[in-house]
Coordinates of C-alpha atoms in Angstrom, one line a residue:
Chain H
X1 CA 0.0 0.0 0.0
X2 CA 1.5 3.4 -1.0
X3 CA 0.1 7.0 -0.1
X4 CA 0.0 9.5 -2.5
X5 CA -0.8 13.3 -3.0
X6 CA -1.8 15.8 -5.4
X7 CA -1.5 19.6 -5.4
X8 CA -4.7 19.8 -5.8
X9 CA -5.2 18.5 -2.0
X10 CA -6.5 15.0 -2.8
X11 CA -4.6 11.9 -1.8
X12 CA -4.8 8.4 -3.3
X13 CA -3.9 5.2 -0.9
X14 CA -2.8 2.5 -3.8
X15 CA -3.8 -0.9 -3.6
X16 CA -2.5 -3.3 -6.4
X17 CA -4.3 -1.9 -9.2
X18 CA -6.8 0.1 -7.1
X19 CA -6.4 3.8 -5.7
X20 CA -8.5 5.3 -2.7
X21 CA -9.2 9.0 -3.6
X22 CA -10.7 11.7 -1.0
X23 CA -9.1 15.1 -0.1
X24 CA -6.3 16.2 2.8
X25 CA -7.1 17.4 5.7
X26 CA -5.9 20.4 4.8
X27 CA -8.6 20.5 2.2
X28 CA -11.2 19.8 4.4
X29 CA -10.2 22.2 7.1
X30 CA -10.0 25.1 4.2
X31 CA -13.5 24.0 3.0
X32 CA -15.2 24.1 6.4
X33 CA -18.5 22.0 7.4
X34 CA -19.4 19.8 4.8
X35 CA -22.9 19.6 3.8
X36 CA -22.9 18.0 1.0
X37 CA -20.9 15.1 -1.3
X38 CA -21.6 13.3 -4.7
X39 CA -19.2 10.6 -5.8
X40 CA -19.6 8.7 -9.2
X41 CA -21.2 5.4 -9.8
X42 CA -19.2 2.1 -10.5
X43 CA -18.7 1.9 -14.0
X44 CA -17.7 5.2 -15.0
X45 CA -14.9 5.9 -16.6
X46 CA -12.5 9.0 -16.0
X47 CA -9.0 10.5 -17.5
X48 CA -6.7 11.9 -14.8
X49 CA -8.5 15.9 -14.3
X50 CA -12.0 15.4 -15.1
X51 CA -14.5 16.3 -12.5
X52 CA -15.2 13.2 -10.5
X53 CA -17.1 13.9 -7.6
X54 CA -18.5 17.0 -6.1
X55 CA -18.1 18.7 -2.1
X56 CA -20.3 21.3 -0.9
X57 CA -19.1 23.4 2.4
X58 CA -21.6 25.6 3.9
X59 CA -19.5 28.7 2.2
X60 CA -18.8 27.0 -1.1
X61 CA -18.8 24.2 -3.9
X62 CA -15.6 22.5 -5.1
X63 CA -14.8 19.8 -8.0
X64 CA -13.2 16.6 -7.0
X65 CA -10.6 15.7 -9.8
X66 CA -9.9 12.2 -10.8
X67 CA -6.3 12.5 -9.8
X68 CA -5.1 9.5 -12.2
X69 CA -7.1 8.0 -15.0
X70 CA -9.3 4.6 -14.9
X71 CA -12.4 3.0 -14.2
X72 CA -14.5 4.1 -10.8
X73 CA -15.2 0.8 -8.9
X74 CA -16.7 2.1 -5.9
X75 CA -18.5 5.7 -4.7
X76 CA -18.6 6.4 -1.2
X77 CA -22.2 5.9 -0.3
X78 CA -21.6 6.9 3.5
X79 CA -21.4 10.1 2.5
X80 CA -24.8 10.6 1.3
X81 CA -26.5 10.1 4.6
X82 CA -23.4 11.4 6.7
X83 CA -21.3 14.1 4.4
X84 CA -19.3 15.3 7.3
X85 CA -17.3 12.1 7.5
X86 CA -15.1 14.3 5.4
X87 CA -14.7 16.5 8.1
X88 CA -14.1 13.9 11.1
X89 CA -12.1 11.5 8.9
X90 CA -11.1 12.9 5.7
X91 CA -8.1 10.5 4.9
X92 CA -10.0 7.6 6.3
X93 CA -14.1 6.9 6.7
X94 CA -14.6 10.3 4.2
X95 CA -12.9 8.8 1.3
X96 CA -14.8 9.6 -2.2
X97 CA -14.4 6.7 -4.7
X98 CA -12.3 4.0 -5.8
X99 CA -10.8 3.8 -9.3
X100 CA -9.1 1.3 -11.0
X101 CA -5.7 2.6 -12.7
X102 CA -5.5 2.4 -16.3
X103 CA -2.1 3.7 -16.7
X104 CA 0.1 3.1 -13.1
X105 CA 2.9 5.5 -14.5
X106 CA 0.8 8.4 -13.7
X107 CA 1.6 8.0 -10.2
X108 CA 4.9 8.9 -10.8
X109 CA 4.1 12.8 -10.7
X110 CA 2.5 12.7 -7.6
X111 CA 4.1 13.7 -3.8
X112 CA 4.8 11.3 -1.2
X113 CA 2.9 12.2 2.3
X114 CA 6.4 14.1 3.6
X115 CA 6.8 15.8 0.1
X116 CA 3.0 16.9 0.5
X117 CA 3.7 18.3 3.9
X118 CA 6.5 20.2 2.5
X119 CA 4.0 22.1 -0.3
X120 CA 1.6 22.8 2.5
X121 CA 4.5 24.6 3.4
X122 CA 5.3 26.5 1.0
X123 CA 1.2 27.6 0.5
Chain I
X1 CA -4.7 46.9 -0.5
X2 CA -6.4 45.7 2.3
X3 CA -6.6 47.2 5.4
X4 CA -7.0 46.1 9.1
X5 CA -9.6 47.0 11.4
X6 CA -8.6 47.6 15.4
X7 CA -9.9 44.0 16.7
X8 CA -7.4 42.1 14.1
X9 CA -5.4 41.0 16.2
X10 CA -8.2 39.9 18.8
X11 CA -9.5 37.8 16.4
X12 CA -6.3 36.0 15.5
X13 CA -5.8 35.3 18.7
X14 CA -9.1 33.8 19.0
X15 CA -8.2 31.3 16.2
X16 CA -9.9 33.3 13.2
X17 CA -9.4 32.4 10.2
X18 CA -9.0 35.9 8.0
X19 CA -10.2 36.4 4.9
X20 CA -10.8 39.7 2.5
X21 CA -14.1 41.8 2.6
X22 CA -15.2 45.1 2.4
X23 CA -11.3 46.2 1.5
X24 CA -10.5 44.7 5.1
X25 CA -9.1 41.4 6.5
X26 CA -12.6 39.4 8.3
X27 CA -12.9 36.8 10.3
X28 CA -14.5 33.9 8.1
X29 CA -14.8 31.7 11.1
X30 CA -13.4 30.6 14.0
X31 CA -14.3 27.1 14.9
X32 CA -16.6 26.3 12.1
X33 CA -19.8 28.1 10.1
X34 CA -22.4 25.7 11.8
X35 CA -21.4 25.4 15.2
X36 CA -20.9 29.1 15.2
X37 CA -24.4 29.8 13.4
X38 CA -26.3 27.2 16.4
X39 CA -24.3 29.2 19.2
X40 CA -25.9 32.4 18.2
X41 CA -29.5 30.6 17.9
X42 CA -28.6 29.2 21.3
X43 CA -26.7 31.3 23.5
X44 CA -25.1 34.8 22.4
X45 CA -22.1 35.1 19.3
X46 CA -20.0 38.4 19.4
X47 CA -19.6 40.0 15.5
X48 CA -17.0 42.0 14.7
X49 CA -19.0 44.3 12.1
X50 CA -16.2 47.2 12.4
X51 CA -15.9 47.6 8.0
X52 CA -19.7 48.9 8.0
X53 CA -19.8 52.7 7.3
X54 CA -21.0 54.8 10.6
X55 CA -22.0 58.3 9.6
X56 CA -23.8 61.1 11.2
X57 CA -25.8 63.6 9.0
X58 CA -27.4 66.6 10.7
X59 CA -28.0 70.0 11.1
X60 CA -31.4 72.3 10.1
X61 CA -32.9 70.3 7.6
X62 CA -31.7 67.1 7.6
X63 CA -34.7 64.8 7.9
X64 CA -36.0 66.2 4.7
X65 CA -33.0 66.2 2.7
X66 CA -32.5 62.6 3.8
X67 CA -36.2 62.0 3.2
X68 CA -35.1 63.1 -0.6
X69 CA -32.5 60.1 -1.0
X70 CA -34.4 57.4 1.0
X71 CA -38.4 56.7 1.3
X72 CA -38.4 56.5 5.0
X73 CA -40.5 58.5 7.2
X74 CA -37.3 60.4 9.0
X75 CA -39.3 63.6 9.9
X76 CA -41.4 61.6 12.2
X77 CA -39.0 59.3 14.0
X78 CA -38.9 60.3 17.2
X79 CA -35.0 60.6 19.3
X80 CA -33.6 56.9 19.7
X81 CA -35.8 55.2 17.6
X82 CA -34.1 53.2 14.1
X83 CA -35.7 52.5 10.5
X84 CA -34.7 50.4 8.1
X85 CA -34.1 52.4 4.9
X86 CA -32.9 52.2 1.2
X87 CA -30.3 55.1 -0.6
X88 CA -32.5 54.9 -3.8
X89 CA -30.9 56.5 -7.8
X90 CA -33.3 58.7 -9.1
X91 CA -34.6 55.5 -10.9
X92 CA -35.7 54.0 -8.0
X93 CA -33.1 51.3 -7.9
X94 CA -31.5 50.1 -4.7
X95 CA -28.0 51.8 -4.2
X96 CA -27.6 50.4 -0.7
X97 CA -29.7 49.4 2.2
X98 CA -29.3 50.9 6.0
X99 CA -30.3 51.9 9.5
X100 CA -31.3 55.3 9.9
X101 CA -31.4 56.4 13.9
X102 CA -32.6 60.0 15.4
X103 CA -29.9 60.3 17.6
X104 CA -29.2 63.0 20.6
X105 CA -27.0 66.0 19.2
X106 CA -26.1 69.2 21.5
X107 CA -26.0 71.4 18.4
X108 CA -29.1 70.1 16.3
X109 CA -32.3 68.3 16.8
X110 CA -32.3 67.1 13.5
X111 CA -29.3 64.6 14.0
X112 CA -29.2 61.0 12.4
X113 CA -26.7 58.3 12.8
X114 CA -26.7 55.9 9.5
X115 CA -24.9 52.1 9.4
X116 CA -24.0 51.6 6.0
X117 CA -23.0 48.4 4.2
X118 CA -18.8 48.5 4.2
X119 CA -18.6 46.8 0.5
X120 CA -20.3 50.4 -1.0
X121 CA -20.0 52.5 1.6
X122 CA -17.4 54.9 0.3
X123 CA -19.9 55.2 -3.1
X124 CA -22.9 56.3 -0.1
X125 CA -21.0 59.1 1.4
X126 CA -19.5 60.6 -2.7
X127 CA -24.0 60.0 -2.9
X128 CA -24.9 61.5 0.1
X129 CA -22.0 64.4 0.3
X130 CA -22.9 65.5 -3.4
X131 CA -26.7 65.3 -3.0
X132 CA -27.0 66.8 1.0
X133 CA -27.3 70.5 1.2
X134 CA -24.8 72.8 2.6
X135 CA -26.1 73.3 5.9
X136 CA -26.5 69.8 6.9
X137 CA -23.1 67.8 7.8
X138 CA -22.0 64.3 7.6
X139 CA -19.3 63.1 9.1
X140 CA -17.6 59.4 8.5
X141 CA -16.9 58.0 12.1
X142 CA -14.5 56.0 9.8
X143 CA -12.3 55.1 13.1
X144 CA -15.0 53.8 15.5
X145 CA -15.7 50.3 15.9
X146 CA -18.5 48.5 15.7
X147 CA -19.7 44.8 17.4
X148 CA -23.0 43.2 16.8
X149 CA -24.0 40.6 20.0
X150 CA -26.4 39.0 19.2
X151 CA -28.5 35.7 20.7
X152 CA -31.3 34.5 23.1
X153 CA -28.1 35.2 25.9
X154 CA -27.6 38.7 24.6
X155 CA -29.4 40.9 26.5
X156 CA -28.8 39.1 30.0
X157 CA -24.7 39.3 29.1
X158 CA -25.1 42.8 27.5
X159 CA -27.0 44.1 30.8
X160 CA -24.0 42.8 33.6
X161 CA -21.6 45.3 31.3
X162 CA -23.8 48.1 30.5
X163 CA -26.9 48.4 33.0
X164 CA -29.8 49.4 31.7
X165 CA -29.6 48.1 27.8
X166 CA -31.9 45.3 28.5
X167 CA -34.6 48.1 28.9
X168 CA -33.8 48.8 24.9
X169 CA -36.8 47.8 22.4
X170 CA -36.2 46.5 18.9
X171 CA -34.8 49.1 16.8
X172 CA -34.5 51.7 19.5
X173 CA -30.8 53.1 20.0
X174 CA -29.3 55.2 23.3
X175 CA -25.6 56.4 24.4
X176 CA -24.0 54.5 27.4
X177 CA -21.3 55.3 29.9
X178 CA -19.3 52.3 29.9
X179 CA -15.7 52.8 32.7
X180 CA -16.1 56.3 31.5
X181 CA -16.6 55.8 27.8
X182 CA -18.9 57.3 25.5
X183 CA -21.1 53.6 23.8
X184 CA -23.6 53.7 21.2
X185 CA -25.9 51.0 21.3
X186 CA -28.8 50.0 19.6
X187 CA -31.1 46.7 20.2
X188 CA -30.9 45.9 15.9
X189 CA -28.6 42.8 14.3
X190 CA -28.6 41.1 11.4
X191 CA -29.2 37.8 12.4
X192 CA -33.2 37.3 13.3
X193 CA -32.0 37.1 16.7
X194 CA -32.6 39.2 19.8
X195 CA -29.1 41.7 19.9
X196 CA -27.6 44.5 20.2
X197 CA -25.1 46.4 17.9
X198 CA -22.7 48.7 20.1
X199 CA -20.4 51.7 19.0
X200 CA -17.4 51.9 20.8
X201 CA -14.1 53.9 19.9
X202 CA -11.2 51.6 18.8
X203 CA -9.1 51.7 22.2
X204 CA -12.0 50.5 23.9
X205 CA -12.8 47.2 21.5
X206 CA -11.0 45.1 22.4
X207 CA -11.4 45.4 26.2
X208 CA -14.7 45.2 25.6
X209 CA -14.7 42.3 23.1
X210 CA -12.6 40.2 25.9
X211 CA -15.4 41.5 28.5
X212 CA -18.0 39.9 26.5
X213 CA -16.0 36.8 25.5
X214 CA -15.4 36.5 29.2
X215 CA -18.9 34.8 29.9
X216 CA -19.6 31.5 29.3
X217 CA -22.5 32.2 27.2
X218 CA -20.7 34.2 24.4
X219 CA -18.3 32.6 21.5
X220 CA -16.7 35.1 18.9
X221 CA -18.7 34.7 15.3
X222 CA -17.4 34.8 11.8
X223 CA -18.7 36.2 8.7
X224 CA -19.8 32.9 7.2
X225 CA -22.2 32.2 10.2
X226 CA -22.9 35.8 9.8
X227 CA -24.2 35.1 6.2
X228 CA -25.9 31.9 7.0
X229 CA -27.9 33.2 10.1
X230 CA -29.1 36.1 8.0
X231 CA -30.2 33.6 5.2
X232 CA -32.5 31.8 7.6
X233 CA -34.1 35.2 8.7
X234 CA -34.6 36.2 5.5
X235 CA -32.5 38.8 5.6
X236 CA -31.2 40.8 2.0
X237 CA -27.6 41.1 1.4
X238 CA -26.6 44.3 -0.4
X239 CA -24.4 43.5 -3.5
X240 CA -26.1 39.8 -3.9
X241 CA -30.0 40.2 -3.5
X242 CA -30.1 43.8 -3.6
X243 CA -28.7 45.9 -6.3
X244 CA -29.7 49.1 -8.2
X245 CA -31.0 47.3 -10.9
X246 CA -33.5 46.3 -8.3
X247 CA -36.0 48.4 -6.6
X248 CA -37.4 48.3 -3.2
X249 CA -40.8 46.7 -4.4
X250 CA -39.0 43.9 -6.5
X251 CA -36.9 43.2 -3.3
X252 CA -40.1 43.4 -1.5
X253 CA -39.2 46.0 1.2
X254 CA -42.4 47.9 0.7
X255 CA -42.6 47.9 4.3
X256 CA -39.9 50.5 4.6
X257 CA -42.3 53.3 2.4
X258 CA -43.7 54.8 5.3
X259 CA -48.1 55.6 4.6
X260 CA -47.0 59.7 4.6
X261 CA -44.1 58.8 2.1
X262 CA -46.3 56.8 -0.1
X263 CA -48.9 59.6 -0.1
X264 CA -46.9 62.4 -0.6
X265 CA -44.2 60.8 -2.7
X266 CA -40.6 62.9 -3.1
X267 CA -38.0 59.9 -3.0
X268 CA -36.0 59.2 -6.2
X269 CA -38.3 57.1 -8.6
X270 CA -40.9 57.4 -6.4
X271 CA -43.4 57.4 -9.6
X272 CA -42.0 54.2 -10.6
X273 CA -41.8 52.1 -7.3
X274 CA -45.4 53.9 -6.3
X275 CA -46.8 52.1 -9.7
X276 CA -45.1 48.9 -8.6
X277 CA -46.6 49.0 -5.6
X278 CA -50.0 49.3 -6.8
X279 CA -49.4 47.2 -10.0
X280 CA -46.7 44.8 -9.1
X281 CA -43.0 44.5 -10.0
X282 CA -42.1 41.7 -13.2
X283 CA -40.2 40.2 -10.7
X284 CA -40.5 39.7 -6.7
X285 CA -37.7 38.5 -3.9
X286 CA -38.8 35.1 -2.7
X287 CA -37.2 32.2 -0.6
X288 CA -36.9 28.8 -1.8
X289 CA -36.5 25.2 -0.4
X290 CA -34.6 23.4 -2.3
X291 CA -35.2 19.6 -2.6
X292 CA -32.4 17.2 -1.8
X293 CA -29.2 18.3 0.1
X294 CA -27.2 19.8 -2.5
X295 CA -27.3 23.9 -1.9
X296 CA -27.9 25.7 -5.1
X297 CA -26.2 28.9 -4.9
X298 CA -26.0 32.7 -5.6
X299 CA -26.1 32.9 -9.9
X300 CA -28.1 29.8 -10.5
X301 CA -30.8 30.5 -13.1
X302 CA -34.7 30.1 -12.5
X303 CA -37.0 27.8 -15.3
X304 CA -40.3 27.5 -16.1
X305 CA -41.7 24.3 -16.7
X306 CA -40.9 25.0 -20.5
X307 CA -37.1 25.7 -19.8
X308 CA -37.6 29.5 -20.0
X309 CA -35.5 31.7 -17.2
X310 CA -37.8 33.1 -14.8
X311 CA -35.8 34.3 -12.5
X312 CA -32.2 33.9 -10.9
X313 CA -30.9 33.0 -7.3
X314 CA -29.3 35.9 -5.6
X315 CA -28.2 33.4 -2.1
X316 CA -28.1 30.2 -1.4
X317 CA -26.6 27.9 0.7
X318 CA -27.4 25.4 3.6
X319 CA -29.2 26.0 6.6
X320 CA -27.7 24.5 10.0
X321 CA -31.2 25.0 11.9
X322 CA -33.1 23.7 9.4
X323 CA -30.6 20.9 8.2
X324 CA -31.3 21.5 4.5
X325 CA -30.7 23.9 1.8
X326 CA -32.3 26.8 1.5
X327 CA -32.1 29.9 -1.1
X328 CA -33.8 33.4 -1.8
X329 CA -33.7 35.0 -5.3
X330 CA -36.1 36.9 -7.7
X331 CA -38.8 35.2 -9.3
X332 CA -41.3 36.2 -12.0
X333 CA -44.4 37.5 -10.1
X334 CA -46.9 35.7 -12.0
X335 CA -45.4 32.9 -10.8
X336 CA -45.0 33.3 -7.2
X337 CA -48.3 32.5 -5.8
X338 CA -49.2 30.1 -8.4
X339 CA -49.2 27.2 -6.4
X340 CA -48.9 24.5 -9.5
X341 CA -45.8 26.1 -10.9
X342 CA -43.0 24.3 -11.6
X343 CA -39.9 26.3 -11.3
X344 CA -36.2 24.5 -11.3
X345 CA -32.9 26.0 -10.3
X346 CA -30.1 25.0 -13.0
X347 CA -26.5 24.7 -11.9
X348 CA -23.8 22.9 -13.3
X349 CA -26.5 21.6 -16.1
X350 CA -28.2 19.7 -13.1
X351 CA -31.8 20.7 -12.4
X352 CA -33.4 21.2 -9.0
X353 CA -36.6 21.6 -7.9
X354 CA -37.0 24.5 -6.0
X355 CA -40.3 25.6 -3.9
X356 CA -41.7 29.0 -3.1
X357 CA -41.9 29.1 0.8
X358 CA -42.2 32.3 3.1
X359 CA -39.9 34.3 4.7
X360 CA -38.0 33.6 7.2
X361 CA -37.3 30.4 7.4
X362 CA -36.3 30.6 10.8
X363 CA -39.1 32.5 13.1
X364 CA -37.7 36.0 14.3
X365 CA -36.7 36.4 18.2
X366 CA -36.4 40.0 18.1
X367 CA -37.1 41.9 21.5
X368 CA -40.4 44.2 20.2
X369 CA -42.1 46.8 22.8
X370 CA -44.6 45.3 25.2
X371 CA -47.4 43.7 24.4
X372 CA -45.9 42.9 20.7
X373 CA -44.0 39.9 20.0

C-alpha cells in the first residue's frame, strides 16, 4: 500500500491496481463544514483531471478531480446520509471513490505524504 | 490593499481564520460556520461588524434632505428610535440598504446616525455628500468600531456590562457610559435574533470584546455564520440580492415606504416604485427550499416548466437549523403565488426543484415593545 498526493489537495492510498481517492485534511479544514458530497457510480470511466465527484461546504462548492485516469469501482455511499465524515475522517471513513488505474505511470508525478507536507509549506 | 480594522489582532488570537471583505481582513470563522451559526441561535455570538460605514448627518434640515434620497419617514422618527431604509438612484433602484437612527446632538435636533453596508460604503457618502445640502453635515466616524452581539443570551450578558440596555426595544438606540466611555448601542442585528449592535471607539474594542468573551455564554462569530444566520431570517444582502438594478418593491421591502411617504411621494423614482406597488413588480424576492441536500447557490438561473429563465438566485446555501438547503432570489411574479408552478434551479447543467416558501425560514426572536411579540 502506498500513499499518494496531489496539489490539488486529494490523496490516493494504492492498492494493487486500485487507488483510494478523498481530499487532505488540509482541504477539508479550508472548506469548512461539509454539507454535502456526490461521488460517481461504478462503472464510469474517468481521465486523470476530469470532475469526478463534487463537495459542498456551507460557504462554497468545489470539484473533485480524478487524480489519475481509470475506471471508478466504488462511490462512497456513506457520505450521502453522513457528508461530514469528510470532516471527522477525511483520509479515512470520508474517502470519495475508488478507481481502478489504467495507466500506473501516472503515479509517478504525484508527492509522497512528507513531500506533501512540504508544499503545505510553502502555500 | 487591504486594510486592518482595530480587533485584528483579537480575532487571531481567538483562532480566526481571515479572509478579505469590504477592502479589510474578516474573520470567516473561528471554529466552524455551523457550530458558530447554532451558538448564536442558542446562546449569544459576538460579531465584529467594524468595516460597515458609521455616519452622522445633521443639522437644520436634515430629515427632509435625507427623506429626498431614502423613502423613510425620517421627519417623524422620534429621538432613539431606528428604521430600516434604502439610498434609492433617481430610478428607483437600490444603491444600498441601512439603518437610519434620530440620535441625541447638543448642536441640532435634527441629528441622524446611519450604518452603512462596508462593500459600497465609500460610493454612499461621494452619494450623500454630493446630494445633501450645505447646511447639513455628515461626518464618516471611519475610526469607531462596531460589534454586533447577538442571541437568546444577549441581552442578560449585555446588561452585567452596560446596565440598563436590556430596557432597549427592537430598533431603538441610546448612548452609554461604559468605565467612563462614550457607547452607542442599539437593540438591531442582522441575524433574526434578539441583539444588540454597540459603537465603541477603537481603544476600547478590544477590552470590551474580551469583557463579553469572558462569559460563558458568548463565543466570537465569523462572517460565514454571519451570512448563514441572515439567510435563515430572510434577511437581504446588499451587493447579492439587492442591487440598483432592483427596486425596493421587487426586493419586497415595501414595508420601509412609510403611509405619509407613499402619499406624498418625493423619493427618487418614487413614480415608478409607487406604480409597482399598486401594480406589481415583473419580478419579486422570494425564498426557496430546495429539494435534496445539495445547496444551489448565488447565480443559478430560475425555469419555467418550458425551460424559460424566470428568475435567478441571488443566495443560497445550507441551513444549520433547518438541516437542508435553502435559497432566496427573484422570481417572476406571475409565478409566485401560483401554487402548480413548476420552477427549477439549474446549476452545473443539473436541475433542481426548487419551492416557493415564506420568509423567514427561521421565526424571528427579536425583543419588540410590550405587548408585541
Amino acid at each position: 500500500m502506498t500513499l499518494y498526493y496531489t496539489k490539488e489537495h486529494e490523496w490516493l492510498r494504492v492498492e494493487g491496481d486500485v487507488a483510494t481517492v478523498g481530499i487532505s485534511n488540509h482541504a477539508q479544514e479550508a472548506l469548512g463544514d461539509i454539507v454535502f458530497a456526490e461521488v460517481p457510480e461504478a462503472g464510469r470511466t474517468v481521465s486523470k483531471g476530469d470532475d469526478a465527484a463534487v463537495v459542498e461546504s456551507v460557504k462554497a462548492a468545489s470539484d473533485v478531480y480524478a487524480p489519475v485516469s481509470g475506471e471508478v469501482v466504488e462511490g462512497n455511499e456513506a457520505l450521502d446520509g453522513d457528508p461530514a465524515l469528510v470532516n471527522s475522517d477525511p483520509e479515512g471513513e470520508g474517502w470519495f471513490f475508488k478507481i481502478k488505474l489504467s495507466d500506473p505511470s501516472e503515479l509517478d508525478g504525484l508527492m509522497d505524504e512528507a513531500a506533501y507536507k512540504e508544499f503545505l509549506g510553502t502555500l | 490593499m487591504t486594510d486592518t480594522l482595530p480587533l485584528d489582532r483579537w480575532h487571531v488570537a481567538h483562532g480566526a481564520r481571515m479572509v478579505e471583505f469590504a477592502g479589510y481582513a474578516m474573520p470567516i470563522q473561528y471554529e466552524g460556520i455551523i457550530a458558530e451559526h447554532k451558538w448564536t441561535r442558542e446562546q449569544a455570538g459576538l460579531f465584529d461588524v467594524s468595516h460597515m460605514g458609521q455616519l452622522t448627518v445633521k443639522g437644520p434640515g436634515a430629515a427632509a434632505a435625507l427623506e429626498a434620497l431614502m423613502p423613510g419617514d425620517f421627519a417623524g422618527l422620534k429621538p432613539g428610535r431606528a428604521r430600516y431604509s434604502m439610498l434609492l438612484a433617481d430610478d428607483g433602484g437600490i444603491l444600498d440598504d441601512l439603518i437610519v437612527t434620530r440620535v441625541p446632538d447638543a448642536d441640532s435636533d435634527e441629528a441622524f446616525a446611519l450604518v452603512v453596508n462596508g462593500a459600497v460604503k465609500h460610493d454612499d457618502i461621494a452619494h450623500l455628500r454630493a446630494r445633501l445640502p450645505e447646511e447639513v453635515e455628515m461626518t464618516h466616524h471611519e475610526e469607531r468600531a462596531l460589534l454586533a452581539l447577538q442571541g437568546p443570551a444577549a441581552a442578560a450578558v449585555l446588561e452585567r456590562l452596560v446596565p440598563g440596555v436590556a430596557d432597549l426595544a427592537f430598533m431603538q438606540g441610546a448612548g452609554f457610559d461604559h468605565e467612563g466611555d462614550f457607547l452607542w448601542i442599539s437593540r438591531s442585528g442582522y441575524t433574526g435574533e434578539d441583539g444588540f449592535e454597540i459603537s465603541i471607539a477603537p481603544a476600547q474594542v478590544e477590552a470590551f470584546a474580551e469583557a463579553l468573551v469572558a462569559d460563558g455564554r458568548v463565543k466570537p462569530i465569523g462572517l460565514g455564520a454571519r451570512d448563514s444566520l441572515r439567510l435563515e431570517a430572510g434577511l437581504p444582502l446588499y451587493g447579492h440580492d439587492l442591487d440598483p438594478e432592483i427596486t425596493p418593491i421587487m426586493a419586497d421591502l415595501g414595508f420601509a415606504i412609510s403611509k405619509r411617504r407613499r402619499e406624498e411621494g418625493g423619493f427618487p423614482g418614487a413614480e415608478r416604485i409607487l406604480e409597482e406597488r399598486a401594480k406589481g413588480a415583473l419580478v419579486k424576492r422570494v425564498g426557496f427550499f430546495v429539494e435534496g441536500r445539495q445547496p444551489v447557490r448565488e447565480g443559478a438561473p430560475l425555469l419555467d416548466g418550458e425551460g424559460n429563465v424566470v428568475g435567478k438566485i441571488t443566495s443560497g446555501g445550507f441551513s444549520p437549523t433547518l438541516e437542508r438547503p435553502i435559497a432566496m432570489g427573484y422570481l417572476a411574479t406571475h409565478l409566485v403565488d401560483d401554487a402548480d408552478a413548476v420552477v427549477k434551479a439549474q446549476q452545473r447543467s443539473k436541475l433542481f426543484d426548487v419551492t416557493v416558501t415564506d420568509m423567514p425560514f427561521v421565526p424571528h426572536n427579536y425583543h419588540r415593545k410590550q405587548g408585541k411579540k
